[in-house]
Amino acid sequence: MELAQRMEKLGTETAFIVSAEAAALARKGHKIYPFHLGDMNIKTPENIIEAAKRAMDNGKTGYAPTPGILELRQAIAEDIGKARGLDLTLENVSVQPGGKPTIGKFIQIFMEPGEEVLYPNPGYPIYESMINYYGGVGVPYTFFETDTGFAIDFEGLKRSISPNTKCLIYNNYQNPMGAESSEAEMKELAELCIKHNLMVLSDEAYFDMIYEDKGTSITSLPGMFERSVILYTFSKKFAMTGWRLGAAIGPKEAVEQISRLNVNDESCSNHFIQHAAIEALTGSMDGPNKILEILKARRDVVCEMLNNIKGVHVHVPNCTFYLFINVTGAMKNMGIEDVEEFRKLLLHETGVSFTTRRHFGTPLPGETQKYIRFAYSGIDVDQIKEGLRKMKEFIEGYGKE
Amino acid sequence: MELAQRMEKLGTETAFIVSAEAAALARKGHKIYPFHLGDMNIKTPENIIEAAKRAMDNGKTGYAPTPGILELRQAIAEDIGKARGLDLTLENVSVQPGGKPTIGKFIQIFMEPGEEVLYPNPGYPIYESMINYYGGVGVPYTFFETDTGFAIDFEGLKRSISPNTKCLIYNNYQNPMGAESSEAEMKELAELCIKHNLMVLSDEAYFDMIYEDKGTSITSLPGMFERSVILYTFSKKFAMTGWRLGAAIGPKEAVEQISRLNVNDESCSNHFIQHAAIEALTGSMDGPNKILEILKARRDVVCEMLNNIKGVHVHVPNCTFYLFINVTGAMKNMGIEDVEEFRKLLLHETGVSFTTRRHFGTPLPGETQKYIRFAYSGIDVDQIKEGLRKMKEFIEGYGKE
């Protein structure tokens, strides 16, 4: 079977391989502590489920308009606009079957083959995959560890900009690091985008997963909205990962182009789920508040227990449900060089399953610290405690027999 | 805003423009008889809705595996395999968020830029759009009207094949014509595909919308399955157009490539809907049988009434819910040359809303007959009668005042 060459340029999420490894071990009877995937073991709030059921009963089972039903586009414009200080109308909104579809569609509408796109590394691996697939040149920018978390390496970022740079992908409240821009960092980034006339994908998948205070969108800074597309998703805030609903939000002209792709790719997003999404945005906020509360309790337990393991250090992030954990010391103490070897050893010997820096982009020259990534969205506190006790015991006792 | 040039090559479904025109008239208080869109005004069978509700209650609200949940892939392999005489396993199945996603994904995995793809014209407009968008050359093949329906113009098709032809798109039980291949026609087409080593997209969206007897898939002919991808959808058989669920079915190697695209494009299809789809395939067939019964009754009324209008002729197709209606005589009697003018006149003067040959590809040299397309999936018998009485009166009385 002769495949088209473009398929060679397509990447993937290697985190799914870890998921498969863990599942295979589980089938053999091993106890697994799943910290590897950003899925949620929290059920969607009941009011949203009930709204979906009502919509089905009301016969909302036929096609919806390609950019989404008017009432949902209106609700998204109001809610997302209000949270970001943007004055949006439904013409700024194209409903999507998830958050992810906005990544490839943004690349398609703005990036010519051969043009450069700046993207975060470590970062969500689909950015690089879609840039390469559509013939662009992915140019990574990275982060350095500070006393309190992670900050963008601006010197490196600036050096990477060329006359051929067309777009920048920005994922504040970041996966995998839980990084959050300071006001100054976001401002500096915005000024850079304006100066170099870059189009911006603002991946705001975790904009509402903030434990103290509220989020800020780079699209609300002067001169930014007109050059940006926001990736919005219902997945995390409302524990709706498996529902597949999100939106591309931006200037009317960009949003219309994105909807043109939807006409060709998927016709429309599910009809009755769009009605459930209206309830999500306009109904009781008890559900999302409870989700944040559960996640915060987990975060506190995981961070405290991890920081109590010798040679392991993690900042306590104020956002996302990810932890980017420095295990340089622990690996050194254990005499392990390779973070993948560390991951596999822990998985097989303790059942604690996680991804590493490797699953979030190609390591860059000069990286000396070793990181693993935990997601605590899919595991309860009692299992967290049990797993991390085993992890501590194994790491601290390694080679001591 | 500077858009990427590839967007200029992207087509659309112009039928949506008719839909918008009709909706605008309806808002002004005009009575509309909607024959323009292939949506269904029949609700999804209750057992499927109940299964979706149960799955939501059971917490199937998190991510599903990218190619679909195992039980659904297995159920599709069994059901679709049995109906086509194919021996399938779940490795032959990649669940998709609708039928449409398989079109673009088939083109992406097989067609190099510059290669030629044969596609039906009149036909579903997304074929041509996706061929062009991914840099290929769409080469139309057409049909001629016979005593009983429509047949592929084989002489034209053969002349169009070149050493650069890579794929053929085949839509038996065809939209917009309701065309159905004879055994001989399908065999000849299969032999041609094998002889010229073409990869085949078998769009089987209407495979189960057959009123007498059962369908045949070209993929069941010798030497064909290994070069084919079947577009399967739950949309029509189960009145699930707005649910957005389907599958790409084919050789393991092709299906794996399609799932790689899904990892990048949409992560997965909705989780709880996949459970509802298992019920659709394995539960009571009362629902789909009832749907066919309703549609058949409509077909009989529409065809009889249309054939009773002077200068209008339609074959009674055994499949789909579309009619490709020859209005050459009526237009001649009315002194109208342009089928779009005819469409707009009827829409404004009678409220009968339909699409024309123009919405299904660029007219080809030598076309002398004028056709309009009716979908009877979205309108009840009483409304059909009322609308077509007005249509008859208007056409036959035109210019007689």
Short mmCIF file of N, CA and C in Angstrom, two decimals, chain A residues 1-8 10-13 16 38-40 42-44 46 49-50 52-53 56-59 61-64 66 97 100-101 107-113 124 126 129-130 133-134 166 199 226 235-236 239-244 251 253-254 257-258 260-273, chain B residues 1-8 10-13 16 38-40 42-44 46 49-50 52-53 56-59 61-64 66 97 100-101 107-113 124 126 129-130 133-134 166 199 226 235-236 239-244 251 253-254 257 260-273:
data_model
loop_
_atom_site.label_atom_id
_atom_site.label_comp_id
_atom_site.label_asym_id
_atom_site.label_seq_id
_atom_site.Cartn_x
_atom_site.Cartn_y
_atom_site.Cartn_z
N MET A 1 0.84 -1.20 0.00
CA MET A 1 0.00 0.00 0.00
C MET A 1 0.88 1.25 0.00
N GLU A 2 0.72 2.05 -1.03
CA GLU A 2 1.57 3.23 -1.16
C GLU A 2 0.91 4.44 -0.50
N LEU A 3 1.55 4.94 0.53
CA LEU A 3 0.97 6.07 1.25
C LEU A 3 1.54 7.39 0.75
N ALA A 4 0.74 8.44 0.89
CA ALA A 4 1.22 9.77 0.49
C ALA A 4 2.35 10.20 1.43
N GLN A 5 3.33 10.91 0.87
CA GLN A 5 4.51 11.29 1.64
C GLN A 5 4.19 12.21 2.81
N ARG A 6 3.12 12.99 2.70
CA ARG A 6 2.80 13.92 3.80
C ARG A 6 2.64 13.18 5.13
N MET A 7 2.25 11.89 5.06
CA MET A 7 2.03 11.13 6.30
C MET A 7 3.32 10.95 7.10
N GLU A 8 4.47 11.05 6.42
CA GLU A 8 5.75 10.92 7.13
C GLU A 8 6.01 12.12 8.04
N LEU A 10 3.74 13.62 9.82
CA LEU A 10 2.72 13.72 10.87
C LEU A 10 3.25 13.13 12.18
N GLY A 11 3.12 13.88 13.25
CA GLY A 11 3.55 13.41 14.56
C GLY A 11 2.40 12.78 15.33
N THR A 12 2.57 12.66 16.64
CA THR A 12 1.55 12.02 17.45
C THR A 12 1.70 12.47 18.90
N GLU A 13 0.87 11.93 19.77
CA GLU A 13 1.05 12.12 21.21
C GLU A 13 1.62 10.83 21.76
N PHE A 16 0.24 8.43 24.69
CA PHE A 16 -0.67 7.29 24.54
C PHE A 16 0.07 5.96 24.63
N GLY A 38 -4.00 13.30 30.85
CA GLY A 38 -4.78 14.44 31.31
C GLY A 38 -6.28 14.20 31.21
N ASP A 39 -6.69 12.95 31.36
CA ASP A 39 -8.12 12.68 31.40
C ASP A 39 -8.60 12.87 32.84
N MET A 40 -9.91 12.89 33.04
CA MET A 40 -10.44 13.17 34.37
C MET A 40 -11.30 12.00 34.83
N ILE A 42 -13.45 12.42 37.04
CA ILE A 42 -14.56 13.15 37.67
C ILE A 42 -15.68 13.23 36.64
N LYS A 43 -16.89 12.89 37.08
CA LYS A 43 -18.00 12.86 36.13
C LYS A 43 -18.45 14.29 35.81
N THR A 44 -18.94 14.46 34.61
CA THR A 44 -19.53 15.74 34.20
C THR A 44 -20.65 16.13 35.17
N GLU A 46 -24.05 17.09 36.91
CA GLU A 46 -25.37 16.52 36.60
C GLU A 46 -26.25 17.47 35.77
N ILE A 49 -25.42 17.02 32.13
CA ILE A 49 -25.93 15.73 31.63
C ILE A 49 -27.44 15.81 31.41
N GLU A 50 -28.13 16.41 32.38
CA GLU A 50 -29.60 16.52 32.25
C GLU A 50 -29.97 17.39 31.04
N ALA A 52 -28.29 17.69 28.28
CA ALA A 52 -28.08 16.87 27.07
C ALA A 52 -29.26 15.92 26.87
N LYS A 53 -29.72 15.33 27.96
CA LYS A 53 -30.86 14.39 27.86
C LYS A 53 -32.12 15.12 27.37
N MET A 56 -31.89 15.79 23.67
CA MET A 56 -32.18 14.58 22.89
C MET A 56 -33.68 14.32 22.84
N ASP A 57 -34.31 14.43 24.01
CA ASP A 57 -35.76 14.20 24.07
C ASP A 57 -36.52 15.21 23.21
N ASN A 58 -35.95 16.42 23.11
CA ASN A 58 -36.58 17.45 22.29
C ASN A 58 -36.22 17.33 20.82
N GLY A 59 -35.58 16.23 20.47
CA GLY A 59 -35.32 15.98 19.05
C GLY A 59 -34.18 16.77 18.45
N THR A 61 -31.51 16.08 17.35
CA THR A 61 -30.66 14.99 16.86
C THR A 61 -30.32 15.16 15.39
N GLY A 62 -30.78 16.23 14.77
CA GLY A 62 -30.42 16.51 13.37
C GLY A 62 -29.21 17.43 13.29
N TYR A 63 -28.78 17.73 12.07
CA TYR A 63 -27.62 18.59 11.90
C TYR A 63 -27.79 19.93 12.61
N ALA A 64 -26.67 20.48 13.06
CA ALA A 64 -26.62 21.86 13.54
C ALA A 64 -25.91 22.68 12.47
N THR A 66 -23.00 24.68 10.70
CA THR A 66 -21.57 24.39 10.80
C THR A 66 -20.87 25.17 11.91
N PRO A 97 -15.56 20.45 17.44
CA PRO A 97 -15.71 19.18 18.17
C PRO A 97 -14.50 18.91 19.07
N LYS A 100 -8.81 20.45 20.49
CA LYS A 100 -7.73 20.13 19.56
C LYS A 100 -7.97 20.60 18.13
N PRO A 101 -9.19 20.49 17.57
CA PRO A 101 -9.38 20.89 16.17
C PRO A 101 -8.90 22.30 15.86
N ILE A 107 -3.26 26.61 12.11
CA ILE A 107 -2.08 26.43 11.25
C ILE A 107 -2.48 26.51 9.78
N GLN A 108 -3.56 25.82 9.43
CA GLN A 108 -3.99 25.78 8.03
C GLN A 108 -4.37 27.15 7.48
N ILE A 109 -5.05 27.95 8.28
CA ILE A 109 -5.52 29.22 7.71
C ILE A 109 -4.43 30.28 7.65
N PHE A 110 -3.39 30.17 8.49
CA PHE A 110 -2.39 31.26 8.51
C PHE A 110 -1.01 30.90 7.97
N MET A 111 -0.59 29.66 8.12
CA MET A 111 0.81 29.32 7.81
C MET A 111 1.00 28.81 6.40
N GLU A 112 1.84 29.49 5.64
CA GLU A 112 2.21 28.97 4.32
C GLU A 112 3.28 27.89 4.52
N PRO A 113 3.36 26.92 3.60
CA PRO A 113 4.48 25.98 3.66
C PRO A 113 5.80 26.75 3.67
N TYR A 124 2.70 20.96 24.33
CA TYR A 124 1.76 19.96 23.82
C TYR A 124 2.25 19.49 22.44
N ILE A 126 1.11 18.20 19.79
CA ILE A 126 0.35 18.35 18.55
C ILE A 126 0.71 19.65 17.82
N SER A 129 3.56 18.75 15.55
CA SER A 129 3.07 17.81 14.54
C SER A 129 2.30 18.53 13.43
N MET A 130 1.42 19.43 13.81
CA MET A 130 0.59 20.12 12.81
C MET A 130 1.41 21.12 11.99
N TYR A 133 3.28 18.92 9.56
CA TYR A 133 2.38 18.26 8.61
C TYR A 133 1.96 19.20 7.49
N TYR A 134 1.71 20.44 7.84
CA TYR A 134 1.28 21.40 6.81
C TYR A 134 2.47 22.14 6.19
N LYS A 166 5.94 33.46 11.06
CA LYS A 166 4.58 33.90 10.77
C LYS A 166 3.67 33.84 11.99
N MET A 199 0.87 36.10 13.89
CA MET A 199 -0.46 35.63 14.25
C MET A 199 -0.29 34.69 15.44
N GLU A 226 -6.93 41.17 17.40
CA GLU A 226 -7.04 41.14 15.94
C GLU A 226 -6.02 40.22 15.28
N SER A 235 -13.71 20.86 27.85
CA SER A 235 -13.20 19.60 28.39
C SER A 235 -12.84 19.63 29.87
N LYS A 236 -12.06 20.63 30.28
CA LYS A 236 -11.48 20.59 31.63
C LYS A 236 -12.40 21.24 32.67
N ALA A 239 -15.34 19.06 33.14
CA ALA A 239 -15.07 17.60 33.10
C ALA A 239 -15.83 16.96 31.93
N MET A 240 -15.64 17.52 30.76
CA MET A 240 -16.33 17.05 29.56
C MET A 240 -15.34 16.56 28.49
N THR A 241 -14.21 16.01 28.93
CA THR A 241 -13.19 15.60 27.95
C THR A 241 -13.75 14.70 26.85
N GLY A 242 -14.58 13.74 27.23
CA GLY A 242 -15.08 12.76 26.26
C GLY A 242 -16.27 13.24 25.45
N TRP A 243 -16.77 14.45 25.74
CA TRP A 243 -17.92 14.97 24.99
C TRP A 243 -17.48 15.55 23.66
N ARG A 244 -16.26 16.04 23.61
CA ARG A 244 -15.69 16.66 22.42
C ARG A 244 -16.45 17.91 22.02
N PRO A 251 -11.06 37.06 15.55
CA PRO A 251 -11.66 38.03 14.64
C PRO A 251 -12.58 37.30 13.65
N GLU A 253 -13.07 37.41 10.55
CA GLU A 253 -12.48 36.91 9.31
C GLU A 253 -11.77 35.57 9.51
N ALA A 254 -11.07 35.43 10.64
CA ALA A 254 -10.37 34.18 10.93
C ALA A 254 -11.36 33.07 11.24
N GLN A 257 -12.99 31.54 8.24
CA GLN A 257 -12.11 30.60 7.54
C GLN A 257 -12.08 29.26 8.26
N ILE A 258 -12.05 29.31 9.56
CA ILE A 258 -12.04 28.07 10.34
C ILE A 258 -13.33 27.29 10.10
N ARG A 260 -15.09 27.35 7.42
CA ARG A 260 -15.00 26.76 6.08
C ARG A 260 -14.31 25.40 6.13
N LEU A 261 -13.30 25.30 6.98
CA LEU A 261 -12.65 23.99 7.15
C LEU A 261 -13.63 23.00 7.79
N ASN A 262 -14.43 23.46 8.74
CA ASN A 262 -15.41 22.57 9.37
C ASN A 262 -16.42 22.02 8.37
N VAL A 263 -16.84 22.86 7.42
CA VAL A 263 -17.78 22.38 6.39
C VAL A 263 -17.20 21.15 5.70
N ASN A 264 -15.91 21.19 5.45
CA ASN A 264 -15.26 20.09 4.75
C ASN A 264 -14.87 18.92 5.64
N ASP A 265 -14.51 19.22 6.87
CA ASP A 265 -13.94 18.18 7.73
C ASP A 265 -14.98 17.41 8.52
N GLU A 266 -15.98 18.10 9.07
CA GLU A 266 -16.90 17.39 9.96
C GLU A 266 -18.34 17.89 9.94
N SER A 267 -18.70 18.75 8.99
CA SER A 267 -20.06 19.30 8.86
C SER A 267 -20.45 20.18 10.03
N CYS A 268 -20.48 19.60 11.24
CA CYS A 268 -20.87 20.39 12.41
C CYS A 268 -20.49 19.61 13.65
N SER A 269 -20.59 20.25 14.79
CA SER A 269 -20.42 19.56 16.07
C SER A 269 -21.78 19.03 16.51
N ASN A 270 -21.73 18.00 17.36
CA ASN A 270 -22.97 17.36 17.84
C ASN A 270 -24.01 18.39 18.30
N HIS A 271 -25.24 18.16 17.88
CA HIS A 271 -26.31 19.13 18.10
C HIS A 271 -26.77 19.19 19.56
N PHE A 272 -27.12 18.05 20.13
CA PHE A 272 -27.69 18.12 21.49
C PHE A 272 -26.63 18.49 22.54
N ILE A 273 -25.38 18.14 22.24
CA ILE A 273 -24.30 18.52 23.16
C ILE A 273 -24.14 20.05 23.19
N MET B 1 -5.71 40.94 7.32
CA MET B 1 -5.32 39.60 7.78
C MET B 1 -4.88 38.76 6.58
N GLU B 2 -3.64 38.28 6.65
CA GLU B 2 -3.08 37.55 5.51
C GLU B 2 -3.35 36.05 5.69
N LEU B 3 -4.13 35.51 4.79
CA LEU B 3 -4.48 34.09 4.90
C LEU B 3 -3.55 33.23 4.04
N ALA B 4 -3.37 31.98 4.46
CA ALA B 4 -2.54 31.06 3.68
C ALA B 4 -3.24 30.78 2.34
N GLN B 5 -2.42 30.62 1.31
CA GLN B 5 -2.97 30.44 -0.04
C GLN B 5 -3.80 29.18 -0.19
N ARG B 6 -3.49 28.14 0.62
CA ARG B 6 -4.24 26.89 0.48
C ARG B 6 -5.74 27.10 0.65
N MET B 7 -6.12 28.15 1.41
CA MET B 7 -7.54 28.39 1.66
C MET B 7 -8.29 28.74 0.38
N GLU B 8 -7.55 29.24 -0.62
CA GLU B 8 -8.21 29.56 -1.90
C GLU B 8 -8.67 28.31 -2.65
N LEU B 10 -9.98 25.68 -1.20
CA LEU B 10 -10.99 24.96 -0.43
C LEU B 10 -12.40 25.27 -0.94
N GLY B 11 -13.17 24.23 -1.23
CA GLY B 11 -14.54 24.40 -1.68
C GLY B 11 -15.53 24.37 -0.53
N THR B 12 -16.78 24.13 -0.86
CA THR B 12 -17.82 24.15 0.19
C THR B 12 -19.03 23.35 -0.29
N GLU B 13 -20.06 23.34 0.51
CA GLU B 13 -21.35 22.79 0.08
C GLU B 13 -22.27 23.97 -0.17
N PHE B 16 -25.88 24.82 1.39
CA PHE B 16 -26.16 25.59 2.61
C PHE B 16 -26.65 27.00 2.27
N GLY B 38 -30.28 17.26 3.06
CA GLY B 38 -30.39 15.84 3.41
C GLY B 38 -30.45 15.60 4.90
N ASP B 39 -31.01 16.54 5.64
CA ASP B 39 -31.19 16.31 7.07
C ASP B 39 -32.51 15.56 7.24
N MET B 40 -32.76 15.05 8.43
CA MET B 40 -33.95 14.25 8.66
C MET B 40 -34.81 14.88 9.74
N ILE B 42 -36.86 13.15 11.33
CA ILE B 42 -37.28 11.95 12.06
C ILE B 42 -36.33 11.82 13.25
N LYS B 43 -36.90 11.61 14.42
CA LYS B 43 -36.07 11.55 15.63
C LYS B 43 -35.33 10.22 15.68
N THR B 44 -34.16 10.25 16.28
CA THR B 44 -33.38 9.03 16.51
C THR B 44 -34.22 8.03 17.32
N GLU B 46 -35.72 5.54 19.99
CA GLU B 46 -35.67 5.71 21.44
C GLU B 46 -34.62 4.82 22.11
N ILE B 49 -31.29 6.58 21.99
CA ILE B 49 -31.26 7.71 22.93
C ILE B 49 -31.11 7.21 24.37
N GLU B 50 -31.85 6.17 24.70
CA GLU B 50 -31.76 5.62 26.07
C GLU B 50 -30.36 5.09 26.36
N ALA B 52 -27.58 6.17 25.10
CA ALA B 52 -26.70 7.33 25.31
C ALA B 52 -26.87 7.86 26.73
N LYS B 53 -28.12 7.93 27.18
CA LYS B 53 -28.38 8.43 28.54
C LYS B 53 -27.75 7.51 29.58
N MET B 56 -24.01 8.06 29.72
CA MET B 56 -23.69 9.29 30.46
C MET B 56 -23.80 9.05 31.96
N ASP B 57 -24.91 8.39 32.37
CA ASP B 57 -25.10 8.11 33.79
C ASP B 57 -23.99 7.21 34.34
N ASN B 58 -23.48 6.34 33.48
CA ASN B 58 -22.39 5.45 33.90
C ASN B 58 -21.02 6.11 33.80
N GLY B 59 -21.03 7.41 33.56
CA GLY B 59 -19.75 8.15 33.60
C GLY B 59 -18.88 7.97 32.37
N THR B 61 -17.95 9.79 30.24
CA THR B 61 -17.80 11.18 29.83
C THR B 61 -16.33 11.58 29.67
N GLY B 62 -15.42 10.63 29.89
CA GLY B 62 -13.99 10.90 29.68
C GLY B 62 -13.58 10.50 28.27
N TYR B 63 -12.29 10.73 27.96
CA TYR B 63 -11.79 10.39 26.63
C TYR B 63 -12.03 8.92 26.29
N ALA B 64 -12.23 8.66 25.00
CA ALA B 64 -12.24 7.30 24.48
C ALA B 64 -10.92 7.10 23.72
N THR B 66 -8.46 6.78 20.66
CA THR B 66 -8.58 7.47 19.38
C THR B 66 -9.33 6.67 18.31
N PRO B 97 -15.84 11.02 13.87
CA PRO B 97 -16.94 11.91 14.27
C PRO B 97 -17.83 12.28 13.09
N LYS B 100 -18.41 12.31 7.03
CA LYS B 100 -17.58 13.23 6.25
C LYS B 100 -16.08 13.15 6.54
N PRO B 101 -15.65 13.02 7.82
CA PRO B 101 -14.21 13.02 8.09
C PRO B 101 -13.43 11.99 7.27
N ILE B 107 -8.21 11.07 1.23
CA ILE B 107 -7.40 11.86 0.30
C ILE B 107 -6.01 12.10 0.88
N GLN B 108 -5.96 12.46 2.15
CA GLN B 108 -4.67 12.77 2.77
C GLN B 108 -3.73 11.58 2.81
N ILE B 109 -4.26 10.40 3.11
CA ILE B 109 -3.32 9.27 3.27
C ILE B 109 -2.87 8.69 1.94
N PHE B 110 -3.65 8.88 0.86
CA PHE B 110 -3.28 8.22 -0.40
C PHE B 110 -2.82 9.15 -1.52
N MET B 111 -3.35 10.36 -1.58
CA MET B 111 -3.10 11.20 -2.75
C MET B 111 -1.92 12.15 -2.57
N GLU B 112 -0.93 12.04 -3.46
CA GLU B 112 0.16 13.02 -3.47
C GLU B 112 -0.33 14.28 -4.19
N PRO B 113 0.23 15.44 -3.85
CA PRO B 113 -0.09 16.64 -4.64
C PRO B 113 0.22 16.38 -6.11
N TYR B 124 -21.33 14.48 -4.53
CA TYR B 124 -21.21 15.22 -3.28
C TYR B 124 -20.05 16.20 -3.40
N ILE B 126 -18.02 17.79 -1.58
CA ILE B 126 -16.83 17.76 -0.70
C ILE B 126 -15.70 16.93 -1.32
N SER B 129 -13.72 19.34 -3.41
CA SER B 129 -13.10 20.32 -2.52
C SER B 129 -11.85 19.74 -1.85
N MET B 130 -11.97 18.54 -1.33
CA MET B 130 -10.83 17.95 -0.60
C MET B 130 -9.69 17.56 -1.54
N TYR B 133 -8.01 20.85 -2.31
CA TYR B 133 -7.38 21.43 -1.11
C TYR B 133 -6.03 20.78 -0.83
N TYR B 134 -5.97 19.48 -1.00
CA TYR B 134 -4.71 18.78 -0.73
C TYR B 134 -3.83 18.69 -1.98
N LYS B 166 -4.56 8.22 -9.30
CA LYS B 166 -4.21 7.46 -8.11
C LYS B 166 -5.42 6.85 -7.41
N MET B 199 -6.62 3.34 -5.72
CA MET B 199 -7.17 3.23 -4.37
C MET B 199 -8.59 3.78 -4.43
N GLU B 226 -8.64 -4.79 -0.33
CA GLU B 226 -7.26 -4.35 -0.01
C GLU B 226 -6.89 -3.01 -0.60
N SER B 235 -25.45 8.19 10.46
CA SER B 235 -26.35 9.33 10.27
C SER B 235 -27.71 8.98 9.71
N LYS B 236 -27.74 8.20 8.61
CA LYS B 236 -29.00 8.03 7.88
C LYS B 236 -29.81 6.84 8.40
N ALA B 239 -31.11 7.72 11.74
CA ALA B 239 -31.54 9.12 11.93
C ALA B 239 -30.67 9.79 12.98
N MET B 240 -29.37 9.70 12.83
CA MET B 240 -28.42 10.25 13.79
C MET B 240 -27.53 11.32 13.16
N THR B 241 -28.07 12.08 12.20
CA THR B 241 -27.24 13.06 11.49
C THR B 241 -26.52 14.01 12.44
N GLY B 242 -27.24 14.50 13.45
CA GLY B 242 -26.66 15.49 14.35
C GLY B 242 -25.80 14.91 15.46
N TRP B 243 -25.70 13.58 15.54
CA TRP B 243 -24.87 12.96 16.59
C TRP B 243 -23.40 12.99 16.20
N ARG B 244 -23.13 12.95 14.90
CA ARG B 244 -21.77 12.93 14.37
C ARG B 244 -21.02 11.67 14.77
N PRO B 251 -8.42 -1.88 5.04
CA PRO B 251 -7.27 -2.68 5.46
C PRO B 251 -6.62 -2.04 6.69
N GLU B 253 -3.68 -1.38 7.58
CA GLU B 253 -2.64 -0.38 7.35
C GLU B 253 -3.25 1.01 7.04
N ALA B 254 -4.31 1.02 6.23
CA ALA B 254 -4.96 2.29 5.90
C ALA B 254 -5.66 2.87 7.13
N GLN B 257 -3.41 4.59 9.57
CA GLN B 257 -3.01 5.92 9.11
C GLN B 257 -4.13 6.92 9.37
N ARG B 260 -4.11 7.92 12.90
CA ARG B 260 -3.02 8.87 13.18
C ARG B 260 -3.49 10.30 12.93
N LEU B 261 -4.28 10.47 11.87
CA LEU B 261 -4.83 11.80 11.61
C LEU B 261 -5.80 12.20 12.73
N ASN B 262 -6.58 11.23 13.21
CA ASN B 262 -7.52 11.53 14.30
C ASN B 262 -6.79 12.00 15.56
N VAL B 263 -5.66 11.38 15.87
CA VAL B 263 -4.89 11.80 17.04
C VAL B 263 -4.60 13.30 16.97
N ASN B 264 -4.30 13.77 15.77
CA ASN B 264 -3.96 15.17 15.57
C ASN B 264 -5.16 16.09 15.41
N ASP B 265 -6.21 15.56 14.80
CA ASP B 265 -7.33 16.43 14.44
C ASP B 265 -8.38 16.56 15.54
N GLU B 266 -8.72 15.43 16.18
CA GLU B 266 -9.83 15.52 17.14
C GLU B 266 -9.72 14.62 18.36
N SER B 267 -8.57 14.00 18.58
CA SER B 267 -8.33 13.11 19.72
C SER B 267 -9.17 11.83 19.65
N CYS B 268 -10.48 12.00 19.68
CA CYS B 268 -11.36 10.82 19.64
C CYS B 268 -12.77 11.29 19.32
N SER B 269 -13.66 10.33 19.07
CA SER B 269 -15.08 10.64 18.92
C SER B 269 -15.73 10.55 20.30
N ASN B 270 -16.86 11.23 20.43
CA ASN B 270 -17.58 11.28 21.71
C ASN B 270 -17.72 9.88 22.32
N HIS B 271 -17.46 9.80 23.60
CA HIS B 271 -17.40 8.52 24.30
C HIS B 271 -18.77 7.88 24.50
N PHE B 272 -19.72 8.62 25.09
CA PHE B 272 -21.01 7.98 25.40
C PHE B 272 -21.82 7.70 24.14
N ILE B 273 -21.59 8.49 23.10
CA ILE B 273 -22.28 8.23 21.84
C ILE B 273 -21.80 6.90 21.24
#
